[in-house]
Amino acid sequence: MSGFPFSAVVGMAELRLGLVLNAVSPGIGGVLVRGEKGTAKSTMVRGLAAILPDVAVVAGCRFSCDPADPDPSCPDGPHEPGAASVTRPARLVELPVGASEDRLVGALDIERALTEGVKAYEPGLLAAAHRGVLYVDEVNLLHDHLVDLLLDAAALGTCYVERDGVSVRHAARFLLVGTMNPEEGELRPQLLDRFGLTVEAAAPRDAGQRGEVVRRRLAYDADPAGFAERWQQTESGLAARIVAAQGLLPDVVLPDATLRQVASVCAAFDVDGLRADLVTARAAIAHAAWEGRGEVTAIDVRAAARLALPHRRRRQPFDAPQLDEEELDRALAGAGEDPDDDPGPGDDGPGGGEPEASHETTPAQDAPSPRAEAAPDPGPDGQPPGPAAQAPAQPRPGAAPAGPPAAPGPVFRVKRLEVPGTGTGAAGRRSRARTESGHVTGAQRPRDRAARIHVPATFTAAAPYQVARGRAPGGGLLLRPGDLREARHEGRESNLVLFVVDASGSMAARARMGAVKGAVLSLLLDAYQRRDKVGMVTFRGSGAELALPPTFSVEAAAARLSALPTGGRTPLAAGLLRAGDLLRAERIRDPRRRPLLVLVTDGRATAGADPVAGAHRAAGLLAAAGVHSVVVDCESGPVRLGLAGAVAQSLGGVLLRLEHLAAAPLAESVRAISGGFRGVAPPGQQEQEVA
Ligand SMILES: [Zn+2]
């Protein structure tokens, strides 16, 4: 059956260009496509393979060896020079987010090695994708473990599998294409950086274009083969242009002045390391080849920078990749004014640098960017942020009647909070759990096919039957499938971390809210690193509010938190009851994911009928439901009532003072985070009094 033709997708010029440039020059390193659901991004990616040149492979080799240069470590090799070859279309291989490790890297059959004495290896998706396209839809939801395997293979161009001392290695070079919906959570920075280019995909806003999308879709659905045939000529033209550009690529010249533009654009956008320069240069060269030019110009640099730089800028961990076009033009124009040289082709660039007052790129979000605030270093005493740095904030017009939201305090590395006991949830980095990887804690009889053979336990199981099975003296051990034992592993799972945040006046009046927000942001960052799902309930005034339904998008949580208004009375009971409702629903939706409730409060309860007793009753209900809680006590000042301790007791949970949340003295913790996350400066300590 014919797929939807690549060239028939309406609009999406950036995505088309990103994919084509990679097809011309695979060294660029792939494309990450960001965008909401319902754009044709997957359709376009799936259409890509059809316009890629065919590949010649050694006949019968399951690892797609190139007859001209076979992989010396090929498991199906060694191939004789001049071995028969076949030519086949380039493949597009899809990696499902829930794939097992065996499916990705291939399965070494240890059962057969032990019971039949043969080395049996079933190639995985990495082998299938060699010399083609590896496509990961919803790459942001891929398990960490698979991400690591994928990154290793992509970096080395090799897939390596080892199980119980038996190992296999084969070449795995592929064009990596990932798509993601940013609303469902961001990508780990390490993985983000691995993609050569990023493009934003959006459905066309133009009514004419939208109509054309529908028209083509209907025509395709009515007659896929006929539709494909009508587009065949355009597709062939595109394929031929790719081949021509591939041929031209080695001869494209990158003049010094243009290379300087690449460097100066990368410097202007404050990117990490030199990877960005390299990718931009490669993409610019590919763009020149694609346009049929033998020399790279500013036009090529501009096109390359727009795709190569947005995700490489130093930024807050919760900010989306972005690039300001005017800034880009200024940087390109600025590079031309090198006094040592001719102006160079800088004036080829479209637009030209307008001498406008420099303005920061502003993300389209309602939250104040913590980066915009002044960022004084935390005190050298290592104390967590108190009501320090009393810089009065500008009240924002139109803010909630309770007063403008307090800016978050510094972000720091927090202690690991975990759910006690051993869970069985999805792999992650928080609480102890039975997992498929992790360290071995014992052996058991496998339920179906053994995941990981526990060799000593298998031999022990087989030993008593050797005489009965007629083992010859000096002969090997006689194993039967029933002897096989698999290893039991323990690792860590991810959890649902539900924040229940007191946003009432009793917290705000003490100018604590900035520090509290900083602490919750720190916990969110921690949750992001541990692959947790997060949710947030806030309470103030007359009730509680579900500020964020459970999601993997920590960015969404950070944005809601930054904008959180504060003030009013303290309906603690309402907050806890709302949390209880939400956890009941989540237990049905995602039963294996154990929740961790983090209550951020000073322990006061002043709203609702019989507020204090009500709060303790609500806390008791959560404890009875088996919810594990941590109470972060935000009370400050010389006279302390210790109310949060009593709430923690009713919850049957752990009490932790806000000041004790940091994993190490604060100054160290802040630095540690900055090192681990590119470009994270501690946000400002701006605080304000709220009536
Ligand atoms: Zn081979």
XYZ file of C-alpha atoms and ligand atoms in Angstrom:
692
model
C 0.000 0.000 0.000
C 1.273 3.481 -0.857
C 2.053 5.832 1.977
C 1.162 9.495 1.841
C 3.771 11.115 -0.442
C 6.400 13.299 1.242
C 5.982 16.120 -1.249
C 2.187 16.145 -0.937
C 2.259 17.336 2.683
C 1.025 20.947 2.734
C 3.248 23.604 4.327
C 5.808 22.421 6.924
C 8.622 24.034 4.966
C 11.012 23.922 7.935
C 10.456 20.250 8.611
C 10.806 19.426 4.940
C 14.087 21.333 4.811
C 15.421 19.758 8.021
C 14.731 16.240 6.759
C 16.108 16.909 3.303
C 19.344 18.446 4.640
C 19.899 15.323 6.733
C 19.232 13.145 3.729
C 21.896 15.088 1.833
C 24.361 15.030 4.737
C 23.616 12.409 7.417
C 26.486 13.790 9.521
C 24.188 16.642 10.613
C 22.758 14.282 13.202
C 19.022 14.000 12.719
C 15.938 16.082 13.380
C 13.754 16.622 16.404
C 10.257 17.739 15.468
C 8.359 19.607 18.162
C 4.697 20.365 17.845
C 1.171 19.733 18.970
C -0.740 16.658 17.923
C -2.677 16.812 14.697
C -0.010 18.404 12.557
C 1.156 16.225 9.694
C 4.614 15.788 11.222
C 4.426 12.004 11.427
C 2.965 11.750 7.931
C 5.879 13.711 6.570
C 8.515 11.730 8.455
C 6.955 8.453 7.324
C 7.078 9.696 3.745
C 10.791 10.443 3.955
C 12.118 6.959 3.184
C 10.409 6.960 -0.216
C 12.551 9.845 -1.483
C 15.849 8.540 -0.083
C 18.217 6.857 -2.544
C 18.139 3.049 -2.636
C 20.907 1.206 -0.809
C 23.000 -1.722 -2.009
C 23.360 -4.459 0.606
C 25.138 -7.805 0.793
C 22.606 -10.463 -0.160
C 21.358 -12.387 2.856
C 23.042 -10.131 5.431
C 20.530 -9.185 8.126
C 22.712 -6.218 9.070
C 22.575 -4.380 5.714
C 26.310 -4.490 5.052
C 27.503 -2.292 2.205
C 29.033 -4.632 -0.426
C 31.732 -2.033 -1.072
C 32.654 -1.791 2.607
C 31.203 -4.617 4.712
C 31.191 -4.278 8.497
C 34.136 -6.392 9.759
C 32.260 -7.264 12.962
C 29.020 -8.196 11.163
C 27.419 -11.165 12.980
C 26.404 -12.566 9.555
C 29.937 -12.036 8.248
C 32.662 -12.155 7.310
C 31.501 -11.353 3.788
C 33.774 -12.304 0.892
C 34.801 -9.445 -1.407
C 32.531 -9.542 -4.430
C 29.735 -11.304 -2.548
C 26.330 -11.081 -4.195
C 24.491 -7.877 -3.479
C 20.969 -6.576 -3.830
C 19.612 -3.052 -4.028
C 16.597 -2.177 -1.935
C 14.782 1.015 -0.883
C 16.038 2.817 2.228
C 14.108 1.746 5.303
C 12.187 3.746 7.843
C 12.137 1.879 11.140
C 9.843 2.988 13.946
C 10.895 2.589 17.561
C 7.775 2.361 19.731
C 8.187 4.177 23.074
C 7.257 1.057 25.012
C 9.778 -1.184 23.204
C 11.877 -3.596 25.237
C 15.637 -3.482 25.310
C 15.790 -6.726 23.282
C 13.576 -5.216 20.624
C 15.880 -2.219 20.260
C 19.353 -3.738 20.403
C 18.488 -7.310 19.471
C 18.126 -10.463 21.536
C 20.981 -12.735 22.447
C 19.372 -16.069 23.132
C 21.208 -17.321 26.205
C 18.739 -20.189 26.567
C 19.900 -21.594 23.252
C 23.527 -20.868 24.069
C 23.201 -22.873 27.273
C 20.931 -25.683 26.135
C 22.045 -26.100 22.495
C 25.493 -24.597 22.559
C 24.850 -22.115 19.728
C 25.295 -18.363 19.616
C 21.900 -17.117 18.541
C 21.341 -13.422 17.970
C 18.120 -11.953 16.711
C 18.793 -8.460 15.291
C 16.800 -5.582 16.779
C 15.520 -2.287 15.443
C 18.966 -0.672 15.463
C 20.142 -3.292 12.973
C 17.051 -2.771 10.838
C 17.607 1.010 10.805
C 21.261 0.809 9.731
C 21.713 2.995 6.632
C 18.103 4.186 6.903
C 15.900 6.248 9.165
C 15.138 5.482 12.823
C 11.928 7.223 13.787
C 10.825 7.676 17.392
C 7.353 9.144 17.747
C 6.861 10.746 21.203
C 10.580 10.526 21.836
C 10.103 12.521 25.048
C 8.170 9.604 26.520
C 10.868 7.034 25.752
C 12.177 5.201 28.815
C 15.493 6.480 30.132
C 17.040 3.089 29.703
C 16.196 3.001 25.978
C 17.324 6.596 25.596
C 20.744 5.662 26.930
C 21.048 2.695 24.548
C 19.904 4.835 21.656
C 22.367 7.612 22.472
C 25.251 5.172 22.767
C 24.447 3.624 19.408
C 23.959 7.011 17.739
C 27.243 8.333 19.132
C 29.317 5.266 18.214
C 27.521 4.202 15.054
C 27.587 0.762 16.614
C 25.173 -1.440 18.482
C 26.755 -3.524 21.209
C 24.921 -6.222 23.119
C 26.270 -8.239 25.970
C 24.451 -10.744 28.109
C 26.039 -13.080 30.595
C 29.444 -12.853 28.954
C 28.265 -13.424 25.387
C 28.583 -10.321 23.207
C 27.687 -9.153 19.705
C 28.499 -5.926 17.892
C 27.322 -4.537 14.563
C 27.252 -1.231 12.706
C 24.201 0.963 13.332
C 24.288 4.304 11.563
C 20.936 5.904 10.928
C 19.164 9.193 10.459
C 17.510 9.764 13.832
C 14.149 11.528 13.672
C 12.105 12.135 16.798
C 8.777 13.836 17.208
C 7.343 15.156 20.433
C 4.510 17.183 21.843
C 6.135 19.611 24.308
C 2.945 19.743 26.367
C 3.661 16.168 27.415
C 7.065 16.979 28.845
C 10.437 18.151 27.651
C 13.349 16.016 26.543
C 16.407 15.430 28.700
C 19.036 18.003 27.701
C 21.524 15.243 26.813
C 19.086 13.777 24.312
C 18.018 17.196 23.019
C 21.612 18.035 22.237
C 22.047 14.797 20.307
C 19.644 15.877 17.596
C 21.395 17.930 14.947
C 18.393 20.079 14.134
C 15.070 20.985 15.690
C 11.990 22.222 13.928
C 8.673 23.456 15.248
C 5.719 21.954 13.421
C 2.381 23.719 13.556
C -0.828 23.203 11.657
C -1.271 25.915 9.014
C -3.313 28.920 10.207
C -4.169 30.002 6.687
C -7.671 28.926 5.682
C -6.641 28.210 2.083
C -3.823 25.933 3.226
C -6.061 24.148 5.709
C -8.547 23.515 2.937
C -5.801 22.090 0.766
C -4.704 19.740 3.577
C -8.223 18.342 3.801
C -8.630 18.119 0.034
C -5.443 16.092 -0.379
C -6.235 13.860 2.574
C -9.662 13.031 1.172
C -8.183 12.336 -2.258
C -5.548 10.082 -0.723
C -8.014 8.145 1.440
C -10.304 7.592 -1.556
C -7.538 6.173 -3.734
C -4.074 5.849 -2.155
C -2.428 4.258 -5.177
C -3.850 6.745 -7.648
C -2.925 9.643 -5.383
C 0.647 8.370 -5.037
C 0.874 7.981 -8.783
C -0.164 11.594 -9.351
C 2.647 12.693 -7.040
C 5.190 10.277 -8.432
C 6.853 12.805 -10.690
C 7.291 15.356 -7.895
C 8.640 12.629 -5.614
C 11.127 11.448 -8.229
C 12.233 15.039 -8.789
C 12.897 15.451 -5.089
C 14.768 12.143 -4.899
C 16.910 13.130 -7.876
C 17.678 16.499 -6.304
C 18.846 14.744 -3.112
C 21.153 12.500 -5.133
C 22.513 15.514 -7.023
C 23.121 17.413 -3.772
C 24.862 14.387 -2.263
C 27.153 14.374 -5.284
C 27.890 18.086 -5.000
C 28.398 18.021 -1.205
C 32.108 17.054 -1.102
C 32.978 19.952 -3.424
C 31.093 22.710 -1.601
C 33.483 25.402 -0.364
C 33.030 27.103 2.999
C 34.892 30.439 2.713
C 36.671 31.794 5.801
C 34.423 34.843 6.027
C 31.348 32.609 6.038
C 32.854 30.272 8.603
C 33.385 33.373 10.762
C 29.697 34.102 10.409
C 28.910 30.631 11.690
C 31.174 31.162 14.681
C 29.851 34.617 15.438
C 26.223 33.526 15.218
C 26.926 30.629 17.578
C 28.742 32.961 19.967
C 25.939 35.537 19.816
C 23.414 32.891 20.810
C 25.480 31.756 23.748
C 25.552 28.057 22.916
C 27.544 25.431 24.788
C 30.734 24.005 23.327
C 31.580 23.724 19.667
C 29.033 21.129 18.655
C 26.651 23.883 17.585
C 29.278 25.461 15.303
C 29.996 22.102 13.727
C 26.348 21.210 13.136
C 25.600 24.702 11.799
C 28.545 24.483 9.409
C 27.502 21.014 8.208
C 23.905 22.084 7.741
C 25.005 25.260 5.883
C 27.162 23.188 3.536
C 24.287 20.762 2.945
C 21.957 23.705 2.304
C 24.336 25.132 -0.296
C 24.520 21.718 -1.989
C 20.731 21.428 -1.856
C 20.439 24.834 -3.561
C 22.986 23.717 -6.149
C 25.641 26.217 -5.036
C 29.314 25.342 -4.879
C 30.005 27.900 -2.149
C 28.323 28.518 1.214
C 26.750 31.971 1.577
C 25.082 33.895 4.396
C 21.729 32.595 3.162
C 22.894 29.045 3.894
C 24.240 30.026 7.315
C 20.976 31.686 8.206
C 18.916 28.665 7.141
C 21.248 26.347 9.066
C 21.318 28.457 12.230
C 17.526 28.593 12.401
C 17.442 24.807 12.602
C 20.639 24.071 14.511
C 20.649 26.638 17.304
C 17.271 26.953 19.046
C 17.776 23.905 21.254
C 21.420 24.645 22.023
C 21.039 28.005 23.698
C 21.864 28.247 27.354
C 18.540 28.519 29.050
C 16.473 27.651 32.055
C 15.695 23.957 32.245
C 11.997 24.639 31.811
C 12.247 27.003 28.848
C 11.315 25.856 25.355
C 13.912 26.020 22.564
C 13.588 29.237 20.595
C 15.450 31.635 18.374
C 14.762 35.286 17.668
C 14.989 35.960 13.935
C 15.981 39.622 14.287
C 18.723 38.667 16.711
C 19.927 36.135 14.157
C 20.046 38.757 11.415
C 21.953 41.156 13.684
C 24.496 38.448 14.483
C 24.907 37.611 10.793
C 25.285 41.260 9.836
C 27.719 41.891 12.703
C 29.987 39.102 11.531
C 30.409 40.799 8.170
C 31.970 43.870 9.766
C 35.286 42.232 10.431
C 37.977 44.917 10.126
C 40.566 42.370 8.947
C 38.636 41.392 5.904
C 36.209 42.365 3.237
C 32.649 42.706 4.416
C 32.110 39.275 2.947
C 28.780 37.950 1.860
C 27.106 39.196 5.022
C 24.862 41.589 3.128
C 23.327 38.644 1.309
C 21.384 37.938 4.475
C 17.738 38.815 4.302
C 16.385 41.508 6.554
C 19.563 43.210 7.594
C 20.290 44.251 11.158
C 17.890 46.869 12.283
C 19.423 49.103 14.935
C 16.539 48.441 17.254
C 16.993 48.471 21.000
C 18.063 45.016 22.024
C 15.145 43.170 23.430
C 15.233 39.745 24.952
C 13.289 36.967 23.339
C 10.194 36.501 25.375
C 8.600 33.107 25.634
C 4.893 33.116 25.061
C 3.888 32.153 28.530
C 2.132 33.909 31.318
C 4.796 33.137 33.888
C 7.476 35.653 34.707
C 10.812 34.266 33.559
C 13.029 33.710 36.579
C 15.981 34.550 34.380
C 14.831 38.107 33.928
C 15.366 38.776 37.609
C 18.649 39.834 39.078
C 20.547 36.789 40.252
C 22.605 37.459 43.349
C 24.609 34.521 44.592
C 23.239 32.780 47.603
C 24.960 33.717 50.816
C 28.226 31.978 51.584
C 26.790 30.703 54.841
C 25.041 27.944 52.963
C 21.715 28.822 54.475
C 18.655 28.253 52.349
C 16.946 31.372 51.117
C 15.233 33.340 53.796
C 13.484 36.630 53.321
C 16.696 38.185 52.041
C 17.336 40.641 49.195
C 14.403 42.909 49.787
C 14.331 44.389 46.294
C 10.777 45.639 45.851
C 9.141 44.048 42.862
C 7.126 45.843 40.246
C 3.507 44.964 40.880
C 2.055 43.590 37.650
C -1.128 45.250 36.536
C -4.063 42.924 36.157
C -2.720 40.321 38.555
C -4.988 38.325 40.804
C -6.710 40.399 43.476
C -4.725 38.552 46.130
C -1.594 40.399 44.993
C 1.086 39.872 42.389
C 2.757 36.454 42.353
C 6.032 36.276 44.240
C 9.054 35.512 42.071
C 10.606 32.119 42.841
C 13.745 32.021 44.982
C 16.914 30.093 44.087
C 16.687 26.604 42.661
C 18.853 24.020 44.405
C 19.525 20.290 44.493
C 17.132 18.603 46.905
C 17.397 15.462 48.998
C 15.795 12.417 47.430
C 12.339 11.969 48.868
C 11.032 8.471 48.294
C 8.129 6.157 48.848
C 9.029 3.405 51.348
C 8.810 -0.261 50.374
C 9.397 -1.866 46.975
C 7.200 -0.871 44.055
C 6.645 -2.282 40.580
C 6.148 1.002 38.741
C 7.684 2.315 35.534
C 11.458 2.672 35.519
C 12.746 5.890 37.009
C 15.090 7.184 39.630
C 13.084 7.676 42.777
C 11.799 4.785 44.889
C 13.024 1.203 45.180
C 11.303 -1.200 42.809
C 11.423 -4.566 41.055
C 12.670 -3.717 37.573
C 14.033 -5.336 34.418
C 17.466 -3.877 34.936
C 19.262 -2.726 38.037
C 21.257 -4.916 40.380
C 20.532 -8.594 40.832
C 18.936 -9.537 44.133
C 18.121 -13.202 43.524
C 16.824 -15.805 41.084
C 13.404 -17.185 40.235
C 11.687 -19.590 37.848
C 10.659 -17.520 34.785
C 6.948 -17.147 34.078
C 7.421 -17.331 30.299
C 10.667 -16.668 28.437
C 13.477 -15.825 30.824
C 14.365 -12.145 30.645
C 17.835 -12.462 32.151
C 19.368 -15.845 32.903
C 20.807 -16.320 36.371
C 23.577 -18.767 35.439
C 24.627 -20.116 38.875
C 20.992 -20.695 39.863
C 20.338 -22.440 36.521
C 23.315 -24.772 37.012
C 22.267 -25.471 40.571
C 18.771 -26.363 39.368
C 20.166 -28.749 36.725
C 22.805 -30.430 38.913
C 20.608 -33.042 40.689
C 19.357 -34.500 37.361
C 22.666 -35.071 35.589
C 22.880 -38.812 36.292
C 19.253 -39.390 35.377
C 19.783 -37.485 32.114
C 22.751 -39.713 31.287
C 25.543 -37.164 31.455
C 28.744 -38.767 30.147
C 31.785 -38.619 32.425
C 33.774 -35.538 31.435
C 30.890 -34.315 29.259
C 29.206 -30.955 29.611
C 26.302 -30.218 31.859
C 22.979 -31.354 30.384
C 20.515 -28.511 30.626
C 16.789 -28.560 29.946
C 14.644 -25.438 29.460
C 12.954 -26.214 32.790
C 16.254 -25.661 34.586
C 16.441 -22.043 33.542
C 16.293 -19.474 36.297
C 16.033 -15.788 35.700
C 17.585 -13.058 37.739
C 15.453 -10.876 39.958
C 16.461 -7.255 39.702
C 15.984 -4.280 41.881
C 16.267 -0.761 40.585
C 14.247 2.383 40.930
C 10.821 3.409 39.741
C 9.359 6.777 38.960
C 6.432 8.024 41.000
C 3.600 10.482 40.900
C 4.768 13.429 42.961
C 1.711 15.427 43.949
C 2.468 18.843 45.354
C -0.105 20.309 47.708
C 0.925 23.913 48.146
C -0.403 26.370 50.707
C -0.766 29.689 48.860
C -2.612 31.495 51.608
C -1.851 34.833 53.232
C -0.205 33.233 56.243
C 2.629 32.104 53.966
C 2.693 35.243 51.838
C 2.589 37.703 54.701
C 5.836 36.359 55.988
C 7.482 37.037 52.621
C 8.223 33.347 52.484
C 6.470 32.616 49.232
C 9.542 33.355 47.072
C 11.604 30.857 49.045
C 8.729 28.375 49.016
C 8.354 28.672 45.239
C 12.095 28.235 44.841
C 11.909 25.083 46.942
C 8.985 23.667 44.965
C 10.784 24.512 41.697
C 13.799 22.641 43.043
C 11.590 19.654 43.820
C 10.111 19.890 40.322
C 13.546 19.907 38.736
C 14.366 16.855 40.823
C 11.143 15.172 39.672
C 12.082 15.915 36.066
C 15.451 14.261 36.504
C 13.843 11.243 38.147
C 11.234 10.916 35.350
C 8.302 11.378 37.699
C 4.822 12.399 36.817
C 3.888 15.579 38.699
C 0.669 17.261 39.718
C -0.186 20.250 41.849
C -3.054 21.211 44.115
C -3.030 24.662 45.672
C -5.247 26.013 48.403
C -6.036 29.508 49.580
C -9.054 31.696 50.314
C -12.170 29.582 50.386
C -10.979 26.418 48.677
C -8.525 24.219 46.851
C -7.736 24.190 43.166
C -6.229 21.583 40.887
C -3.493 23.837 39.494
C -2.001 21.069 37.381
C -3.488 17.660 36.556
C -0.868 14.873 36.675
C 1.485 15.270 33.728
C 5.018 14.563 32.612
C 5.393 18.214 31.687
C 7.383 19.697 34.500
C 7.546 22.908 32.462
C 3.809 23.312 32.775
C 4.085 22.863 36.534
C 6.876 25.439 36.759
C 4.857 27.958 34.774
C 1.782 27.487 36.973
C 3.887 27.777 40.077
C 5.606 30.991 39.020
C 2.261 32.613 38.293
C 0.621 31.309 41.469
C -1.121 34.147 43.308
C -1.092 34.105 47.075
C -3.178 35.522 49.907
C -6.351 34.880 51.870
C -7.291 32.327 54.482
C -5.944 28.798 54.754
C -8.312 25.941 53.823
C -5.849 23.140 54.585
C -8.580 20.496 54.812
C -9.907 21.410 51.357
C -6.390 21.054 49.923
C -5.917 17.596 51.412
C -9.370 16.391 50.376
C -8.788 17.591 46.805
C -5.474 15.708 46.795
C -7.247 12.577 48.030
C -9.821 12.764 45.204
C -7.120 13.180 42.637
C -5.041 10.271 43.937
C -8.073 7.979 43.917
C -8.659 8.764 40.240
C -4.981 8.332 39.398
C -4.851 4.950 41.116
C -7.453 3.749 38.635
C -5.719 5.347 35.667
C -2.140 4.325 36.444
C -2.323 1.686 39.208
C 1.346 0.713 39.404
C 2.606 4.254 39.853
C 2.941 4.908 43.572
C 2.164 8.438 44.705
C 4.272 10.671 46.914
C 2.367 13.576 48.393
C 4.476 16.624 49.176
C 2.566 19.046 51.372
C 4.152 22.485 51.461
C 2.668 24.346 54.430
C 3.266 26.149 57.673
C 0.615 23.898 59.199
C -2.002 26.598 59.757
C -5.650 25.880 59.017
C -8.018 28.860 59.207
C -10.787 28.288 56.675
C -13.705 25.888 56.478
C -15.893 24.519 59.250
C -13.800 23.568 62.264
C -10.597 24.159 60.267
C -8.008 22.447 62.445
C -9.955 19.280 63.231
C -11.106 19.146 59.605
C -7.533 19.256 58.368
C -6.474 16.437 60.678
C -9.461 14.347 59.607
C -8.524 14.870 55.934
C -4.923 13.966 56.724
C -6.104 10.783 58.463
C -8.070 9.757 55.368
C -4.950 10.053 53.209
C -2.933 8.014 55.717
C -5.657 5.348 55.780
C -5.536 5.169 51.979
C -1.844 4.302 52.245
C -0.570 7.517 50.678
C 2.990 8.310 51.661
C 3.509 11.973 52.510
C 6.318 14.395 53.142
C 5.435 17.643 54.883
C 7.744 20.529 54.039
C 7.434 22.872 57.000
C 7.605 26.490 55.860
C 7.096 28.125 59.213
C 9.679 30.780 59.947
C 10.360 33.485 62.491
C 11.542 33.478 66.089
C 8.344 32.075 67.567
C 7.325 28.791 66.011
C 4.112 26.944 66.622
C 5.181 23.630 65.084
C 1.768 23.111 63.541
C 3.154 21.333 60.481
C 4.560 18.604 62.723
C 1.078 17.752 63.966
C -0.229 17.583 60.388
C 2.655 15.290 59.431
C 1.716 13.044 62.323
C -1.886 12.786 61.164
C -0.650 12.004 57.671
C 1.676 9.347 59.073
C 4.329 11.067 57.010
C 7.766 12.563 57.259
C 8.398 16.130 58.419
C 11.129 18.123 56.763
C 11.869 21.772 57.435
C 12.198 23.942 54.317
C 15.769 24.722 55.341
C 16.632 21.018 55.368
C 15.362 20.248 51.892
C 18.675 21.008 50.160
C 20.890 17.951 49.591
C 23.959 19.901 50.701
C 24.587 23.400 52.019
C 22.718 25.698 49.686
C 25.625 27.405 47.921
C 26.991 23.995 46.930
C 23.611 22.687 45.890
C 22.978 25.640 43.620
C 26.333 25.195 41.957
C 25.776 21.487 41.523
C 22.536 22.154 39.689
C 24.153 24.772 37.464
C 26.784 22.257 36.457
C 24.301 19.493 35.787
C 21.919 21.613 33.750
C 23.206 23.862 31.072
C 22.921 27.497 31.835
C 20.927 27.359 35.025
C 21.793 30.370 37.036
C 20.136 30.614 40.400
C 17.055 32.740 39.809
C 16.662 36.009 41.656
C 15.841 36.165 45.290
C 13.353 38.874 44.718
C 10.752 38.888 47.411
C 7.879 41.050 48.256
C 5.486 41.768 51.016
C 1.933 40.865 50.187
C -0.834 42.359 52.213
Zn 26.913 -8.163 7.064
